[in-house]
Amino acid sequence: MGVKTSELAAVILAAGQGKRMKSRIPKVLHPVAGRPMIHHVLGLAKSVGASPIIVVVGHGAEAVREALKGEELYLVVQDPQLGTGHAVMQARKAIEDHEGDLLILCGDMPLILPETISGLVAHHKELGCAMTVLVGTVEDPTGYGRVLRTEEGRVLKIVEEGDASPGERSVREVNSGAYCARPGDLFQALEHLSCANSQGEYYLTDAVEILSPKGVSAYQCSFPEEILGVNDRVELARAEAVMQHRLRLKWMREGVSLVDPASVILGVDVTIGRDTVIEPRVTIQGRTEIGTECQIGMGCVIRDSIIEDGVVIRPYSVITEAHIEQGATVGPFCHLRPGSRVGAGARVGNFVEMKNTKLGRKSKAPHLSYLGDAEIGEEVNIGAGTITCNYDGREKHKTIIEDRVFVGSDTQFVAPVRVMEGAVVGAGSTITEDVPPGALAIARSRQVNIPGRGRKRKGEES
Ligand code: UD1
Ligand code: CA
């Protein structure tokens, strides 16, 4: 590779197994607010315009490679994984000729803010040190490397928890795991690392002591919670809580009402328009876009969907990869599966399931229906209990219902079938053949009334 540039390069460490997660999935792929941690960190490197970006992979390398597909970066493999210092060494070839500074980030620190990273980089440039460590002062330093300073306050070294004396452990200033360094000095220092420590690993943090005579500085995180490194599921939940808190504040400040903010779960890629009201216990995930002045009822779960302005979603609806046009109303208790499109001003009511189906403008399916692989026109009325029989056991077939059709209750459409404009389908019909425009279709057996075969009436002899 050998990319020659005087800009800022970045290395992201993502080769560790993350043993404490006890997971089949590599640690850096665990999501926070719906996005794998590695992508949060990659976002930081991009936010300061780092180029090239090198990601060190090892444990679960294939899965991590897959998750990073399409991103402009280089992957280098660390195998075996002998520690964070050893991991950075693997990137040496890729940036040998790099003249600018080197930003080092860990794949398990999803909460660092972009402004903190740009502050770190600026601080490093300004002071002209060999290395600058991003640090934070926390209530409980357990698990982090402690920053040790001289009496004058100069950074002397970082000591890992397992190697620290009781006195050193009481230090509350800790290493975040992000650094900015002069690559020449850093790689030289890394050559001198030893693995004679509690973990038997080559610690990147030992470079601090080696480079200390050349000048090592510390830059403080803006907020203590940024420091959080995710090593187990408890910390993953903590990171999620912090990220959710940030997202809720962000959207409320943008003009969205959250009735009970703490109970709403949002994905990082979700967008929500002004004057939309979100009721308690709503989850909105993936690439969902919600317009202005919508009402999202209690308990709804919405993923990867487009909800246009003025839509009302009544409580407990589940909506996935669907599109609801302006002013439509859906729910309560409706299930819109992938490929559902609800037209402007249309209405989908309770216990209605839609899949790969378009319901046209101002059409209504108010109660208890299954509409699958159907194309339904405008101003159509779908009666209660209507079912599209789209599957014959082998293949899926289409039901087409044109504009202004009226479908009576408890109707089945055995697809493929087409009901043309303005037709009426009598209640209880099983429609197996196309219905011409304007026709009335009734497909049920005629009623027979047999006298005297009912129950005896009061006063009648038996
Ligand atoms: C590390 C720091 C510690 C700091 C903390 C912040 C060291 C020795 N310690 O500890 O001072 O306070 O982060 O969260 O650096 N990795 C590799 N290859 C390896 C080992 C690790 O790529 O051989 C990657 C991991 O995937 C992870 C990152 O490096 O993304 C940090 O490793 P981890 O084992 O989590 O280090 P900590 O014990 O948290
Ligand atoms: Ca960690």
Short mmCIF file of C-alpha atoms and ligand atoms in Angstrom, two decimals:
data_model
loop_
_atom_site.label_atom_id
_atom_site.label_comp_id
_atom_site.label_asym_id
_atom_site.label_seq_id
_atom_site.Cartn_x
_atom_site.Cartn_y
_atom_site.Cartn_z
CA MET A 1 0.00 0.00 0.00
CA GLY A 2 2.38 2.72 1.25
CA VAL A 3 0.15 5.75 0.88
CA LYS A 4 2.16 8.97 1.00
CA THR A 5 0.28 11.88 2.43
CA SER A 6 0.91 14.68 4.86
CA GLU A 7 -2.61 14.57 6.23
CA LEU A 8 -3.92 12.74 9.25
CA ALA A 9 -3.98 8.95 8.99
CA ALA A 10 -6.04 6.73 11.30
CA VAL A 11 -5.67 3.23 12.66
CA ILE A 12 -8.65 1.53 14.25
CA LEU A 13 -7.95 -1.48 16.45
CA ALA A 14 -10.57 -4.16 15.96
CA ALA A 15 -8.74 -7.48 16.14
CA GLY A 16 -9.46 -8.48 19.72
CA GLN A 17 -11.86 -11.27 20.53
CA GLY A 18 -13.76 -9.46 23.22
CA LYS A 19 -13.79 -12.56 25.42
CA ARG A 20 -15.87 -10.88 28.10
CA MET A 21 -18.77 -10.41 25.67
CA LYS A 22 -19.16 -14.23 25.57
CA SER A 23 -20.43 -13.95 22.04
CA ARG A 24 -20.21 -15.68 18.69
CA ILE A 25 -20.14 -12.22 17.12
CA PRO A 26 -16.88 -10.20 17.19
CA LYS A 27 -17.16 -7.49 19.85
CA VAL A 28 -16.84 -4.52 17.49
CA LEU A 29 -19.88 -5.72 15.52
CA HIS A 30 -22.23 -5.51 18.49
CA PRO A 31 -24.58 -2.62 17.82
CA VAL A 32 -25.13 0.54 19.82
CA ALA A 33 -28.30 2.40 18.80
CA GLY A 34 -28.60 -0.02 15.90
CA ARG A 35 -25.16 0.58 14.40
CA PRO A 36 -22.18 -1.77 14.93
CA MET A 37 -19.62 -0.17 17.26
CA ILE A 38 -16.93 -0.28 14.58
CA HIS A 39 -19.08 2.03 12.43
CA HIS A 40 -19.41 4.59 15.24
CA VAL A 41 -15.61 4.62 15.52
CA LEU A 42 -15.13 4.73 11.76
CA GLY A 43 -17.45 7.76 11.76
CA LEU A 44 -15.03 9.49 14.16
CA ALA A 45 -12.05 8.89 11.86
CA LYS A 46 -14.07 10.20 8.93
CA SER A 47 -15.29 13.24 10.89
CA VAL A 48 -11.72 14.56 11.09
CA GLY A 49 -11.08 13.67 7.46
CA ALA A 50 -8.49 10.98 8.26
CA SER A 51 -6.94 9.37 5.21
CA PRO A 52 -5.92 6.65 4.85
CA ILE A 53 -7.95 4.76 7.45
CA ILE A 54 -6.53 1.39 8.42
CA VAL A 55 -8.57 -1.13 10.37
CA VAL A 56 -6.69 -3.90 12.16
CA VAL A 57 -8.78 -7.07 12.12
CA GLY A 58 -8.09 -10.53 13.51
CA HIS A 59 -10.71 -12.31 15.55
CA GLY A 60 -13.77 -12.79 13.33
CA ALA A 61 -11.90 -10.97 10.54
CA GLU A 62 -14.27 -12.18 7.84
CA ALA A 63 -17.36 -10.89 9.61
CA VAL A 64 -15.71 -7.53 10.29
CA ARG A 65 -14.54 -7.32 6.67
CA GLU A 66 -18.10 -7.99 5.52
CA ALA A 67 -19.49 -5.29 7.84
CA LEU A 68 -17.01 -2.77 6.41
CA LYS A 69 -17.63 -3.65 2.76
CA GLY A 70 -17.83 -0.62 0.52
CA GLU A 71 -16.00 1.67 2.97
CA GLU A 72 -12.91 3.50 1.81
CA LEU A 73 -10.28 1.94 4.07
CA TYR A 74 -7.51 -0.63 4.27
CA LEU A 75 -7.71 -3.79 6.33
CA VAL A 76 -4.67 -5.39 7.86
CA VAL A 77 -4.78 -8.69 9.69
CA GLN A 78 -3.29 -9.25 13.13
CA ASP A 79 -2.87 -12.96 13.76
CA PRO A 80 -2.23 -13.97 16.49
CA GLN A 81 -3.51 -11.07 18.58
CA LEU A 82 -0.73 -10.19 20.96
CA GLY A 83 -2.00 -6.93 22.35
CA THR A 84 -2.82 -3.35 21.34
CA GLY A 85 0.84 -2.40 20.72
CA HIS A 86 1.29 -5.42 18.47
CA ALA A 87 -1.96 -4.48 16.68
CA VAL A 88 -0.70 -0.99 15.80
CA MET A 89 2.57 -2.54 14.52
CA GLN A 90 0.56 -4.44 11.90
CA ALA A 91 -0.42 -1.13 10.33
CA ARG A 92 3.17 -0.01 9.99
CA LYS A 93 3.66 -1.12 6.38
CA ALA A 94 0.44 0.53 5.29
CA ILE A 95 1.53 3.96 6.53
CA GLU A 96 5.29 3.70 6.46
CA ASP A 97 5.64 6.74 4.25
CA HIS A 98 2.96 8.74 5.99
CA GLU A 99 4.27 12.13 6.99
CA GLY A 100 1.29 13.52 8.86
CA ASP A 101 0.06 12.57 12.31
CA LEU A 102 -1.49 9.25 13.17
CA LEU A 103 -4.82 8.96 15.00
CA ILE A 104 -5.33 5.68 16.85
CA LEU A 105 -8.81 4.60 17.91
CA CYS A 106 -10.21 1.41 19.44
CA GLY A 107 -13.19 -0.32 17.89
CA ASP A 108 -14.92 -0.59 21.27
CA MET A 109 -15.33 3.08 22.14
CA PRO A 110 -18.57 4.17 20.51
CA LEU A 111 -19.33 7.18 22.71
CA ILE A 112 -16.45 9.54 21.89
CA LEU A 113 -17.74 12.71 20.27
CA PRO A 114 -16.36 14.04 16.97
CA GLU A 115 -15.57 17.41 18.59
CA THR A 116 -13.41 15.59 21.15
CA ILE A 117 -11.40 13.88 18.40
CA SER A 118 -10.89 17.11 16.47
CA GLY A 119 -9.84 18.73 19.77
CA LEU A 120 -7.34 15.93 20.38
CA VAL A 121 -5.83 16.28 16.91
CA ALA A 122 -5.59 20.08 17.18
CA HIS A 123 -4.07 19.88 20.65
CA HIS A 124 -1.48 17.37 19.44
CA LYS A 125 -0.48 19.58 16.51
CA GLU A 126 -0.29 22.66 18.68
CA LEU A 127 1.97 21.11 21.32
CA GLY A 128 4.10 19.20 18.83
CA CYS A 129 4.49 16.24 21.20
CA ALA A 130 5.51 12.75 20.10
CA MET A 131 2.19 11.42 21.40
CA THR A 132 -1.04 12.77 22.88
CA VAL A 133 -3.40 10.57 24.86
CA LEU A 134 -7.12 11.22 25.09
CA VAL A 135 -7.93 10.91 28.78
CA GLY A 136 -10.87 11.40 31.10
CA THR A 137 -11.46 11.67 34.81
CA VAL A 138 -14.09 9.23 36.01
CA GLU A 139 -15.82 8.28 39.26
CA ASP A 140 -14.91 4.60 38.92
CA PRO A 141 -11.67 3.92 37.04
CA THR A 142 -11.97 0.11 37.28
CA GLY A 143 -10.69 -1.66 34.17
CA TYR A 144 -8.95 1.32 32.57
CA GLY A 145 -5.29 2.20 32.24
CA ARG A 146 -4.37 4.86 34.85
CA VAL A 147 -2.52 7.99 33.76
CA LEU A 148 0.50 8.64 35.95
CA ARG A 149 2.01 12.14 35.98
CA THR A 150 5.09 13.72 37.48
CA GLU A 151 4.68 16.22 40.29
CA GLU A 152 4.75 19.02 37.72
CA GLY A 153 1.91 17.31 35.90
CA ARG A 154 3.85 15.88 32.95
CA VAL A 155 2.48 12.56 31.63
CA LEU A 156 4.91 9.87 32.66
CA LYS A 157 3.25 6.58 31.86
CA ILE A 158 0.04 4.60 31.70
CA VAL A 159 -0.28 1.63 33.97
CA GLU A 160 -2.84 -1.05 33.23
CA GLU A 161 -5.19 -2.14 36.00
CA GLY A 162 -3.64 -5.61 36.31
CA ASP A 163 -0.15 -4.15 36.73
CA ALA A 164 -1.02 -1.24 39.01
CA SER A 165 -0.14 -0.91 42.67
CA PRO A 166 -3.03 -0.13 45.08
CA GLY A 167 -1.86 3.51 45.13
CA GLU A 168 -1.87 3.70 41.32
CA ARG A 169 -5.31 2.13 41.18
CA SER A 170 -6.76 5.01 43.14
CA VAL A 171 -5.90 7.39 40.26
CA ARG A 172 -9.13 8.46 38.56
CA GLU A 173 -7.58 9.94 35.45
CA VAL A 174 -7.76 7.17 32.84
CA ASN A 175 -6.78 6.37 29.28
CA SER A 176 -9.64 6.42 26.76
CA GLY A 177 -7.79 4.27 24.23
CA ALA A 178 -7.57 7.08 21.64
CA TYR A 179 -4.27 8.70 20.77
CA CYS A 180 -2.62 10.99 18.30
CA ALA A 181 1.06 10.37 17.53
CA ARG A 182 3.96 11.10 15.21
CA PRO A 183 4.21 7.80 13.36
CA GLY A 184 8.03 7.76 13.16
CA ASP A 185 8.44 8.15 16.91
CA LEU A 186 5.58 5.80 17.71
CA PHE A 187 6.75 2.87 15.58
CA GLN A 188 10.25 3.25 16.93
CA ALA A 189 8.87 3.08 20.48
CA LEU A 190 6.70 0.06 19.66
CA GLU A 191 9.83 -1.89 18.68
CA HIS A 192 10.89 -1.69 22.30
CA LEU A 193 7.71 -3.03 23.87
CA SER A 194 7.90 -6.06 26.12
CA CYS A 195 5.17 -8.49 27.08
CA ALA A 196 6.37 -8.94 30.64
CA ASN A 197 3.08 -7.87 32.26
CA SER A 198 -0.04 -9.34 33.83
CA GLN A 199 -1.63 -10.08 30.42
CA GLY A 200 1.53 -11.27 28.63
CA GLU A 201 0.68 -8.79 25.84
CA TYR A 202 2.40 -5.98 23.98
CA TYR A 203 0.65 -2.92 25.39
CA LEU A 204 0.32 0.16 23.21
CA THR A 205 0.11 2.10 26.46
CA ASP A 206 3.75 1.27 27.27
CA ALA A 207 4.77 3.54 24.38
CA VAL A 208 3.79 6.48 26.60
CA GLU A 209 6.64 5.85 29.03
CA ILE A 210 9.10 5.23 26.19
CA LEU A 211 8.11 8.45 24.43
CA SER A 212 7.80 10.51 27.59
CA PRO A 213 11.29 12.10 27.18
CA LYS A 214 10.23 13.26 23.70
CA GLY A 215 7.05 14.76 25.09
CA VAL A 216 3.70 13.08 25.75
CA SER A 217 0.65 15.18 26.52
CA ALA A 218 -2.90 14.42 27.62
CA TYR A 219 -6.10 15.88 26.22
CA GLN A 220 -9.28 15.71 28.28
CA CYS A 221 -12.58 14.32 26.97
CA SER A 222 -15.38 16.89 27.01
CA PHE A 223 -17.67 14.56 29.03
CA PRO A 224 -16.62 11.70 31.34
CA GLU A 225 -19.12 9.27 29.77
CA GLU A 226 -17.27 9.46 26.44
CA ILE A 227 -14.52 7.31 27.95
CA LEU A 228 -16.69 4.20 28.24
CA GLY A 229 -15.05 1.23 26.54
CA VAL A 230 -17.35 -1.71 25.88
CA ASN A 231 -15.86 -4.97 27.10
CA ASP A 232 -18.95 -6.88 28.25
CA ARG A 233 -22.73 -6.83 27.97
CA VAL A 234 -23.12 -4.64 31.04
CA GLU A 235 -20.97 -1.94 29.43
CA LEU A 236 -22.76 -2.48 26.13
CA ALA A 237 -26.07 -1.68 27.87
CA ARG A 238 -24.45 1.36 29.51
CA ALA A 239 -23.24 2.62 26.14
CA GLU A 240 -26.70 2.07 24.69
CA ALA A 241 -28.27 4.08 27.51
CA VAL A 242 -25.88 7.00 26.94
CA MET A 243 -26.45 6.93 23.19
CA GLN A 244 -30.24 6.76 23.61
CA HIS A 245 -30.14 9.69 26.00
CA ARG A 246 -28.20 11.73 23.41
CA LEU A 247 -30.58 10.81 20.60
CA ARG A 248 -33.68 11.68 22.63
CA LEU A 249 -32.25 15.09 23.55
CA LYS A 250 -31.21 15.72 19.97
CA TRP A 251 -34.71 15.08 18.56
CA MET A 252 -36.52 16.93 21.32
CA ARG A 253 -34.28 19.93 20.61
CA GLU A 254 -35.23 19.57 16.94
CA GLY A 255 -38.90 20.01 17.80
CA VAL A 256 -40.11 16.44 18.35
CA SER A 257 -42.27 15.70 21.42
CA LEU A 258 -41.41 12.57 23.37
CA VAL A 259 -44.13 12.04 25.96
CA ASP A 260 -41.98 9.69 28.05
CA PRO A 261 -38.44 10.11 26.66
CA ALA A 262 -36.79 7.39 28.73
CA SER A 263 -39.01 4.71 27.19
CA VAL A 264 -38.36 5.59 23.54
CA ILE A 265 -35.62 3.72 21.64
CA LEU A 266 -34.16 5.38 18.55
CA GLY A 267 -31.66 4.26 15.94
CA VAL A 268 -28.80 6.62 14.98
CA ASP A 269 -29.95 6.81 11.36
CA VAL A 270 -33.56 7.71 12.18
CA THR A 271 -34.84 11.17 11.24
CA ILE A 272 -38.00 12.76 12.67
CA GLY A 273 -39.82 15.92 11.58
CA ARG A 274 -41.03 18.79 13.74
CA ASP A 275 -44.23 18.61 15.79
CA THR A 276 -44.31 14.85 15.57
CA VAL A 277 -45.46 13.36 18.87
CA ILE A 278 -44.02 10.06 20.02
CA GLU A 279 -45.92 8.26 22.74
CA PRO A 280 -44.32 5.99 25.37
CA ARG A 281 -42.51 2.73 24.58
CA VAL A 282 -41.98 3.34 20.90
CA THR A 283 -38.99 1.82 19.08
CA ILE A 284 -37.83 3.36 15.78
CA GLN A 285 -34.91 1.66 14.08
CA GLY A 286 -32.85 1.45 10.91
CA ARG A 287 -33.12 4.02 8.16
CA THR A 288 -36.56 5.25 9.14
CA GLU A 289 -37.67 8.71 8.07
CA ILE A 290 -40.63 10.23 9.89
CA GLY A 291 -42.21 13.43 8.61
CA THR A 292 -43.65 16.42 10.43
CA GLU A 293 -46.80 16.43 12.56
CA CYS A 294 -47.10 12.67 12.83
CA GLN A 295 -48.48 10.83 15.83
CA ILE A 296 -46.70 7.61 16.75
CA GLY A 297 -48.82 5.67 19.21
CA MET A 298 -47.71 3.80 22.29
CA GLY A 299 -45.76 0.58 21.77
CA CYS A 300 -45.15 0.87 18.03
CA VAL A 301 -42.08 -0.75 16.47
CA ILE A 302 -40.98 0.85 13.21
CA ARG A 303 -37.96 -0.18 11.16
CA ASP A 304 -36.50 0.98 7.83
CA SER A 305 -39.70 2.76 6.82
CA ILE A 306 -40.81 6.06 5.37
CA ILE A 307 -43.62 7.81 7.21
CA GLU A 308 -44.71 11.00 5.45
CA ASP A 309 -46.09 14.16 7.07
CA GLY A 310 -49.27 14.07 9.14
CA VAL A 311 -49.48 10.28 9.44
CA VAL A 312 -51.20 8.82 12.50
CA ILE A 313 -49.95 5.45 13.71
CA ARG A 314 -52.19 4.16 16.46
CA PRO A 315 -50.74 2.08 19.32
CA TYR A 316 -49.00 -1.27 19.03
CA SER A 317 -48.42 -1.34 15.31
CA VAL A 318 -45.38 -3.12 13.83
CA ILE A 319 -44.07 -1.53 10.63
CA THR A 320 -41.10 -2.85 8.67
CA GLU A 321 -39.74 -1.63 5.32
CA ALA A 322 -43.02 0.08 4.57
CA HIS A 323 -44.01 3.47 3.18
CA ILE A 324 -46.98 5.41 4.56
CA GLU A 325 -47.99 8.44 2.56
CA GLN A 326 -49.17 11.81 3.78
CA GLY A 327 -52.12 11.95 6.14
CA ALA A 328 -52.79 8.20 6.26
CA THR A 329 -53.89 6.49 9.47
CA VAL A 330 -52.85 3.00 10.48
CA GLY A 331 -53.44 0.78 13.50
CA PRO A 332 -54.01 0.10 16.30
CA PHE A 333 -52.42 -3.36 16.14
CA CYS A 334 -51.58 -3.43 12.46
CA HIS A 335 -48.66 -5.24 10.88
CA LEU A 336 -47.14 -3.63 7.81
CA ARG A 337 -44.49 -5.97 6.42
CA PRO A 338 -41.86 -5.26 3.74
CA GLY A 339 -43.15 -3.70 0.56
CA SER A 340 -46.32 -2.28 2.08
CA ARG A 341 -47.35 1.11 0.75
CA VAL A 342 -50.28 2.97 2.25
CA GLY A 343 -51.53 5.80 0.03
CA ALA A 344 -52.23 9.38 1.07
CA GLY A 345 -55.25 9.68 3.34
CA ALA A 346 -55.79 5.92 3.35
CA ARG A 347 -56.77 4.01 6.46
CA VAL A 348 -55.52 0.65 7.70
CA GLY A 349 -57.25 -0.49 10.84
CA ASN A 350 -56.84 -3.02 13.60
CA PHE A 351 -55.53 -6.52 12.99
CA VAL A 352 -54.72 -5.85 9.36
CA GLU A 353 -51.57 -7.42 7.93
CA MET A 354 -50.09 -6.11 4.70
CA LYS A 355 -47.13 -7.47 2.74
CA ASN A 356 -45.83 -6.36 -0.66
CA THR A 357 -49.11 -4.57 -1.15
CA LYS A 358 -50.08 -1.12 -2.29
CA LEU A 359 -53.26 0.41 -0.91
CA GLY A 360 -54.20 3.45 -2.98
CA ARG A 361 -55.14 7.01 -2.01
CA LYS A 362 -58.12 7.29 0.36
CA SER A 363 -58.73 3.54 0.36
CA LYS A 364 -59.73 1.77 3.55
CA ALA A 365 -59.02 -1.62 5.08
CA PRO A 366 -60.36 -0.96 8.54
CA HIS A 367 -60.56 -4.40 10.18
CA LEU A 368 -59.11 -7.92 10.34
CA SER A 369 -57.58 -8.51 6.91
CA TYR A 370 -54.60 -10.09 5.20
CA LEU A 371 -53.52 -8.22 2.09
CA GLY A 372 -50.49 -9.85 0.45
CA ASP A 373 -49.05 -9.29 -3.05
CA ALA A 374 -51.98 -7.04 -3.89
CA GLU A 375 -52.35 -3.84 -5.83
CA ILE A 376 -55.33 -1.91 -4.55
CA GLY A 377 -56.44 1.28 -6.28
CA GLU A 378 -57.89 4.53 -4.94
CA GLU A 379 -61.02 4.94 -2.84
CA VAL A 380 -61.46 1.21 -2.45
CA ASN A 381 -63.29 -0.20 0.54
CA ILE A 382 -61.93 -3.50 1.83
CA GLY A 383 -64.50 -5.10 4.14
CA ALA A 384 -63.70 -6.74 7.46
CA GLY A 385 -62.07 -10.14 7.21
CA THR A 386 -60.93 -9.85 3.60
CA ILE A 387 -58.13 -12.22 2.69
CA THR A 388 -55.94 -12.37 -0.39
CA CYS A 389 -55.12 -16.05 -0.93
CA ASN A 390 -51.79 -15.28 -2.57
CA TYR A 391 -50.00 -18.58 -2.06
CA ASP A 392 -50.94 -21.85 -3.78
CA GLY A 393 -48.39 -23.89 -1.87
CA ARG A 394 -45.72 -23.34 -4.47
CA GLU A 395 -45.90 -19.80 -5.82
CA LYS A 396 -47.17 -16.36 -4.85
CA HIS A 397 -49.79 -14.71 -7.05
CA LYS A 398 -51.15 -11.21 -7.39
CA THR A 399 -54.53 -9.73 -6.56
CA ILE A 400 -55.45 -6.54 -8.41
CA ILE A 401 -58.34 -4.44 -7.16
CA GLU A 402 -58.95 -1.33 -9.22
CA ASP A 403 -60.19 2.12 -8.21
CA ARG A 404 -63.50 2.57 -6.35
CA VAL A 405 -64.15 -1.16 -5.88
CA PHE A 406 -66.28 -2.11 -2.88
CA VAL A 407 -65.35 -5.39 -1.25
CA GLY A 408 -67.93 -6.82 1.17
CA SER A 409 -66.87 -8.41 4.45
CA ASP A 410 -65.37 -11.88 4.71
CA THR A 411 -64.23 -12.10 1.11
CA GLN A 412 -61.41 -14.24 -0.20
CA PHE A 413 -59.53 -13.43 -3.38
CA VAL A 414 -57.93 -16.55 -4.83
CA ALA A 415 -54.99 -15.05 -6.73
CA PRO A 416 -54.19 -14.43 -9.50
CA VAL A 417 -57.37 -12.42 -9.87
CA ARG A 418 -58.44 -8.92 -10.94
CA VAL A 419 -61.46 -6.90 -9.83
CA MET A 420 -62.02 -4.05 -12.24
CA GLU A 421 -62.96 -0.46 -11.62
CA GLY A 422 -66.16 0.26 -9.73
CA ALA A 423 -67.08 -3.41 -9.18
CA VAL A 424 -68.84 -4.59 -6.02
CA VAL A 425 -68.06 -7.90 -4.34
CA GLY A 426 -70.81 -9.34 -2.17
CA ALA A 427 -69.98 -10.23 1.42
CA GLY A 428 -68.77 -13.76 2.03
CA SER A 429 -67.60 -14.31 -1.55
CA THR A 430 -64.73 -16.49 -2.65
CA ILE A 431 -63.55 -14.75 -5.80
CA THR A 432 -61.69 -17.02 -8.20
CA GLU A 433 -62.41 -15.25 -11.50
CA ASP A 434 -61.85 -11.69 -12.72
CA VAL A 435 -64.74 -9.26 -12.14
CA PRO A 436 -65.60 -6.87 -15.02
CA PRO A 437 -65.82 -3.10 -14.42
CA GLY A 438 -68.98 -1.97 -12.65
CA ALA A 439 -70.25 -5.55 -12.07
CA LEU A 440 -71.58 -7.09 -8.86
CA ALA A 441 -69.86 -10.37 -8.06
CA ILE A 442 -71.41 -12.77 -5.58
CA ALA A 443 -69.64 -16.06 -5.10
CA ARG A 444 -71.37 -17.95 -2.31
CA SER A 445 -74.15 -20.52 -2.22
CA ARG A 446 -77.71 -19.20 -1.98
CA GLN A 447 -79.42 -19.26 1.38
CA VAL A 448 -82.05 -21.95 2.00
CA ASN A 449 -84.71 -21.51 4.74
CA ILE A 450 -86.37 -24.79 5.80
CA PRO A 451 -89.56 -24.23 7.85
CA GLY A 452 -89.98 -25.98 11.21
CA ARG A 453 -86.43 -27.28 11.37
CA GLY A 454 -85.27 -24.72 13.87
CA ARG A 455 -85.60 -24.90 17.67
CA LYS A 456 -89.03 -25.11 19.18
CA ARG A 457 -90.56 -21.79 20.10
CA LYS A 458 -91.96 -21.08 23.63
CA GLY A 459 -95.36 -22.72 24.22
CA GLU A 460 -95.08 -25.10 21.24
CA GLU A 461 -95.65 -28.83 21.93
CA SER A 462 -92.81 -31.22 21.62
C1 UD1 B 1 -7.33 -0.60 26.63
C2 UD1 B 1 -6.08 0.14 27.14
C3 UD1 B 1 -6.44 0.85 28.44
C4 UD1 B 1 -7.61 1.79 28.22
C5 UD1 B 1 -8.80 1.05 27.64
C6 UD1 B 1 -9.87 2.02 27.23
C7 UD1 B 1 -4.12 -1.16 26.42
C8 UD1 B 1 -3.08 -2.12 26.84
N1 UD1 B 1 -5.01 -0.82 27.37
O1 UD1 B 1 -7.63 -1.62 27.57
O2 UD1 B 1 -5.31 1.58 28.92
O3 UD1 B 1 -7.97 2.43 29.44
O4 UD1 B 1 -8.40 0.33 26.45
O5 UD1 B 1 -11.04 1.37 26.87
O6 UD1 B 1 -4.12 -0.73 25.30
N2 UD1 B 1 -7.14 -5.16 20.09
C9 UD1 B 1 -6.52 -5.59 18.94
N3 UD1 B 1 -5.55 -6.54 19.03
C10 UD1 B 1 -5.15 -7.05 20.20
C11 UD1 B 1 -5.78 -6.60 21.39
C12 UD1 B 1 -6.76 -5.64 21.30
O7 UD1 B 1 -6.86 -5.15 17.82
O8 UD1 B 1 -4.24 -7.90 20.20
C13 UD1 B 1 -8.22 -4.15 19.99
C14 UD1 B 1 -9.54 -4.65 20.52
O9 UD1 B 1 -10.31 -5.21 19.46
C15 UD1 B 1 -10.17 -3.38 21.08
C16 UD1 B 1 -8.98 -2.50 21.43
O10 UD1 B 1 -7.87 -3.04 20.78
O11 UD1 B 1 -10.95 -2.72 20.11
C17 UD1 B 1 -8.73 -2.43 22.93
O12 UD1 B 1 -8.48 -3.71 23.43
P1 UD1 B 1 -9.09 -4.20 24.80
O13 UD1 B 1 -8.66 -5.60 25.04
O14 UD1 B 1 -10.52 -3.91 24.88
O15 UD1 B 1 -8.27 -3.26 25.82
P2 UD1 B 1 -8.68 -2.81 27.28
O16 UD1 B 1 -8.36 -3.89 28.24
O17 UD1 B 1 -10.05 -2.27 27.30
CA CA B 2 -11.67 -2.16 25.82
#
